[in-house]
């Protein structure tokens, strides 16, 4: 994980339960006596996220509707810290590029913030950035707005907008607005069946690991349940992430002078080459691929800007 990621040393479940007491009911001992949770249980994962956000980011009210995406906080934090490094290296004079940009003068736009508002939370509380979250799904928008308004430390730095379906940047960035960066975790899958298949596979792996950690069978009663949740617009779109980011690249042309860096996560390494080729056709002058890793999992985000 990123060296500034506060989650890089793992979870201290007992300490987290002190920050968020509802987590306590989900704790169970491993064979070595240390506490853990059943990561195949949606309620346990949701409580863990609430505890992490309370303990590390002072967000003491955080809730999402059942069935909505409950993201893994450590991996999301890596993306934020990676963007901070990108800004430090490119927005300042070379001799000062070790200074991390912070404060309200840095404005970030999170595309598809979801009901969880996770990126604006981490960005605003880690660096003091102003963050705007957008979503096309009305219930997700309402949930994110409640989180932002219910925490004083968020209300001054985080705003949420409802985006119209079919657009990504169009209609959100106004003619008089400037953003230091945009970010996005695009829908990964190409169809609902692919999303369900991937989720079932992940849940089986989680249940198997839970069996090893706890020395017994996972308590998850339904392996088809999505432990991290997710509505269809959060998990899949026609053409998957490649088509989504390709549309974002096309729309970004119109805002070349209003955004310093456009960025997006990419789950598939194979998507990078085709998107880079398309970006060059659009006149992108600076294209970067920033690799990240969380344990055995490798991930990346792309960043581009126009001259």
XYZ file of C-alpha atoms in Angstrom:
307
model
C 0.000 0.000 0.000
C 0.953 3.653 -0.285
C 3.346 4.680 2.519
C 0.933 7.424 3.667
C -2.039 5.055 3.751
C -3.058 4.821 7.432
C -4.448 1.325 6.795
C -1.195 -0.218 5.562
C -0.560 -2.120 8.802
C -3.940 -3.887 8.758
C -6.964 -3.687 11.054
C -6.856 -3.417 14.835
C -10.424 -4.649 15.305
C -10.564 -4.101 19.042
C -9.418 -0.495 18.679
C -11.877 0.068 15.833
C -14.714 -1.328 17.962
C -13.934 1.350 20.538
C -14.388 3.994 17.840
C -17.613 2.401 16.580
C -19.279 0.148 19.137
C -21.706 -1.665 16.715
C -18.649 -3.384 15.229
C -18.262 -5.344 18.482
C -21.099 -7.762 17.709
C -19.283 -8.890 14.545
C -15.928 -9.649 16.190
C -14.826 -13.251 16.532
C -11.470 -14.747 17.568
C -9.103 -16.386 15.117
C -7.204 -19.527 16.099
C -4.309 -17.321 17.317
C -6.674 -15.412 19.636
C -6.689 -12.161 17.650
C -10.017 -10.678 16.591
C -11.422 -10.594 13.096
C -14.778 -10.393 11.309
C -16.500 -12.553 8.716
C -15.793 -10.599 5.516
C -18.489 -12.612 3.721
C -21.155 -10.936 5.886
C -22.457 -7.609 4.448
C -23.415 -6.241 7.891
C -19.932 -6.936 9.247
C -18.216 -5.227 6.313
C -20.512 -2.225 6.612
C -19.746 -1.890 10.348
C -16.031 -2.160 9.640
C -16.242 0.696 7.138
C -18.161 2.855 9.598
C -15.511 2.149 12.233
C -12.632 2.998 9.870
C -14.256 6.255 8.811
C -14.949 7.207 12.415
C -11.481 6.334 13.731
C -9.277 7.629 10.907
C -11.375 10.354 9.253
C -13.574 11.633 12.111
C -16.730 10.857 10.148
C -19.065 9.760 12.914
C -22.238 9.469 10.868
C -21.932 7.156 7.895
C -24.644 4.863 6.607
C -25.702 3.479 3.236
C -28.895 1.709 2.127
C -28.863 -2.086 2.057
C -27.614 -3.478 -1.235
C -25.456 -0.485 -2.162
C -21.720 -0.616 -2.784
C -19.713 -0.773 0.443
C -16.140 -0.156 -0.735
C -12.921 -1.364 0.855
C -11.530 1.807 2.435
C -7.764 0.991 2.263
C -7.752 0.567 -1.511
C -9.771 3.752 -2.004
C -7.277 5.644 0.161
C -4.419 4.514 -2.110
C -6.060 6.224 -5.102
C -6.360 9.502 -3.168
C -2.722 9.403 -2.031
C -1.626 8.551 -5.567
C -3.416 11.649 -6.865
C -1.709 13.741 -4.159
C 1.673 12.505 -5.409
C 0.718 13.326 -9.002
C -0.270 16.863 -8.030
C 2.884 17.342 -5.972
C 5.039 16.336 -8.934
C 3.282 18.414 -11.586
C 1.678 21.517 -10.062
C 4.775 23.002 -8.454
C 8.329 23.948 -9.283
C 10.605 20.882 -9.426
C 12.503 21.896 -6.284
C 9.237 21.972 -4.308
C 7.614 18.805 -5.670
C 7.883 16.997 -2.353
C 5.331 19.362 -0.834
C 1.924 17.743 -0.892
C -0.801 20.085 -2.192
C -3.381 20.635 0.509
C -6.181 22.997 1.444
C -9.281 24.379 -0.210
C -7.409 25.624 -3.274
C -7.264 22.015 -4.462
C -10.633 21.063 -5.947
C -11.486 17.474 -6.840
C -14.433 15.993 -8.727
C -15.442 12.412 -7.939
C -17.456 10.947 -10.812
C -19.933 8.318 -9.602
C -19.417 8.912 -5.907
C -22.095 6.374 -4.989
C -24.168 6.219 -1.838
C -20.976 5.841 0.226
C -19.207 9.153 -0.682
C -15.911 7.441 0.119
C -13.478 9.402 -2.082
C -14.682 12.870 -1.050
C -14.442 11.773 2.599
C -10.841 10.588 2.294
C -9.729 13.487 0.077
C -11.237 16.186 2.271
C -10.098 14.692 5.579
C -6.605 13.641 4.467
C -5.609 16.837 2.651
C -8.298 19.453 3.279
C -9.315 19.424 -0.383
C -12.653 20.705 -1.609
C -14.496 17.767 -3.135
C -17.527 17.464 -5.374
C -19.240 14.082 -5.742
C -21.643 13.309 -8.595
C -23.976 10.406 -9.305
C -26.730 9.585 -11.803
C -28.672 7.440 -9.343
C -31.144 9.452 -7.254
C -30.995 7.229 -4.111
C -27.170 7.233 -4.208
C -27.160 11.003 -4.574
C -29.541 11.412 -1.627
C -27.502 9.068 0.576
C -24.231 10.840 -0.230
C -25.822 14.225 0.418
C -27.040 13.112 3.858
C -23.533 11.903 4.799
C -21.981 15.196 3.689
C -24.497 17.320 5.584
C -24.501 15.176 8.742
C -20.789 15.575 9.519
C -19.523 19.074 10.306
C -16.038 18.320 9.053
C -17.500 17.306 5.680
C -20.203 19.934 5.249
C -17.696 22.742 4.631
C -15.602 20.823 2.111
C -17.863 18.309 0.354
C -20.750 18.932 -2.038
C -22.853 16.497 -4.069
C -24.567 16.946 -7.447
C -27.071 14.793 -9.316
C -25.859 14.000 -12.834
C -28.193 13.290 -15.737
C -28.076 9.776 -17.159
C -25.891 9.356 -20.232
C -23.395 12.074 -19.307
C -20.187 11.958 -17.295
C -18.688 15.458 -17.278
C -21.185 17.352 -19.428
C -23.647 19.317 -17.316
C -21.519 19.047 -14.166
C -18.508 21.279 -14.833
C -19.873 24.772 -15.356
C -18.236 27.345 -17.650
C -16.833 29.330 -14.709
C -15.542 26.353 -12.710
C -12.038 24.910 -12.409
C -11.047 21.563 -10.939
C -7.541 20.498 -10.049
C -8.435 16.898 -10.804
C -11.262 14.515 -11.551
C -11.380 10.910 -10.365
C -13.561 7.918 -11.098
C -14.041 4.257 -10.247
C -15.942 3.230 -13.394
C -18.355 0.294 -13.624
C -16.121 -2.701 -14.240
C -18.405 -5.300 -15.781
C -20.070 -5.327 -19.205
C -23.356 -6.915 -18.102
C -25.442 -7.829 -15.077
C -24.635 -11.536 -15.500
C -20.885 -10.808 -15.559
C -21.222 -8.688 -12.418
C -23.101 -11.423 -10.574
C -20.627 -14.092 -11.682
C -17.701 -12.018 -10.461
C -19.397 -11.305 -7.147
C -20.188 -14.978 -6.564
C -16.562 -15.896 -7.216
C -15.348 -13.233 -4.805
C -17.769 -14.345 -2.103
C -16.632 -17.960 -2.424
C -13.035 -16.824 -1.954
C -14.018 -14.735 1.069
C -15.872 -17.651 2.623
C -12.890 -19.939 2.086
C -10.531 -17.432 3.729
C -12.984 -16.960 6.599
C -12.900 -20.701 7.210
C -9.105 -20.573 7.495
C -9.036 -17.456 9.700
C -11.627 -18.650 12.166
C -10.803 -22.329 12.147
C -14.357 -23.157 11.073
C -17.072 -22.496 8.542
C -18.005 -18.938 7.642
C -21.337 -17.854 9.076
C -22.498 -16.353 5.789
C -25.873 -17.935 5.115
C -26.148 -17.041 1.436
C -23.038 -17.174 -0.728
C -24.808 -15.305 -3.510
C -25.163 -12.216 -1.335
C -22.822 -9.393 -2.282
C -20.734 -8.672 0.783
C -19.733 -5.287 -0.618
C -23.129 -4.702 -2.267
C -23.619 -2.691 -5.405
C -26.437 -1.413 -7.619
C -26.305 -2.144 -11.328
C -24.939 1.295 -12.237
C -22.139 0.809 -9.686
C -21.114 -2.607 -11.006
C -21.722 -2.683 -14.748
C -22.511 -0.674 -17.870
C -22.694 -1.532 -21.555
C -19.144 -2.003 -22.774
C -17.731 -2.110 -19.243
C -14.995 0.172 -17.981
C -13.361 0.531 -21.411
C -16.471 2.076 -22.962
C -17.119 4.243 -19.894
C -13.600 5.711 -19.786
C -13.583 6.144 -23.552
C -16.682 8.337 -23.234
C -15.035 10.227 -20.384
C -11.958 10.861 -22.538
C -14.159 12.205 -25.324
C -16.105 14.502 -22.986
C -12.907 15.732 -21.321
C -11.875 17.560 -24.521
C -14.498 20.220 -23.839
C -13.023 20.918 -20.393
C -9.333 20.849 -21.288
C -8.829 24.353 -19.927
C -10.851 23.807 -16.759
C -9.267 20.648 -15.359
C -5.576 20.147 -14.666
C -5.710 16.349 -14.470
C -8.410 13.868 -15.478
C -7.975 10.457 -13.835
C -9.742 7.101 -13.626
C -9.151 3.716 -12.081
C -8.737 0.832 -14.507
C -9.278 -2.707 -13.301
C -8.077 -4.349 -16.515
C -4.469 -3.812 -17.527
C -5.457 -4.726 -21.076
C -7.635 -1.597 -21.274
C -4.673 0.770 -20.955
C -3.220 0.484 -24.464
C -6.483 1.016 -26.346
C -7.442 4.000 -24.194
C -3.994 5.573 -24.554
C -4.224 5.252 -28.330
C -7.648 6.890 -28.326
C -6.416 9.645 -25.979
C -3.585 10.564 -28.354
C -6.102 10.833 -31.193
C -8.045 13.352 -29.098
C -4.963 15.513 -28.521
C -4.023 14.462 -24.991
C -0.521 15.816 -24.411
C 0.341 14.080 -21.130
C -0.684 10.486 -20.372
C 0.366 8.577 -17.271
C -0.279 5.185 -15.712
C 0.166 5.056 -11.929
C 0.457 1.528 -10.582
C -0.774 0.611 -7.108
C -0.797 -2.583 -5.068
C -2.684 -3.859 -2.046
C -1.058 -7.094 -0.960
C -1.245 -9.542 -3.861
C -3.714 -7.336 -5.747
C -2.310 -5.052 -8.448
C -4.313 -2.040 -9.625
C -3.731 1.206 -11.443
C -5.171 4.550 -12.380
C -4.629 6.526 -15.552
C -4.184 10.296 -15.708
C -4.294 12.626 -18.687
C -4.300 16.310 -19.525
C -4.300 18.542 -22.556
C -1.656 21.094 -23.434
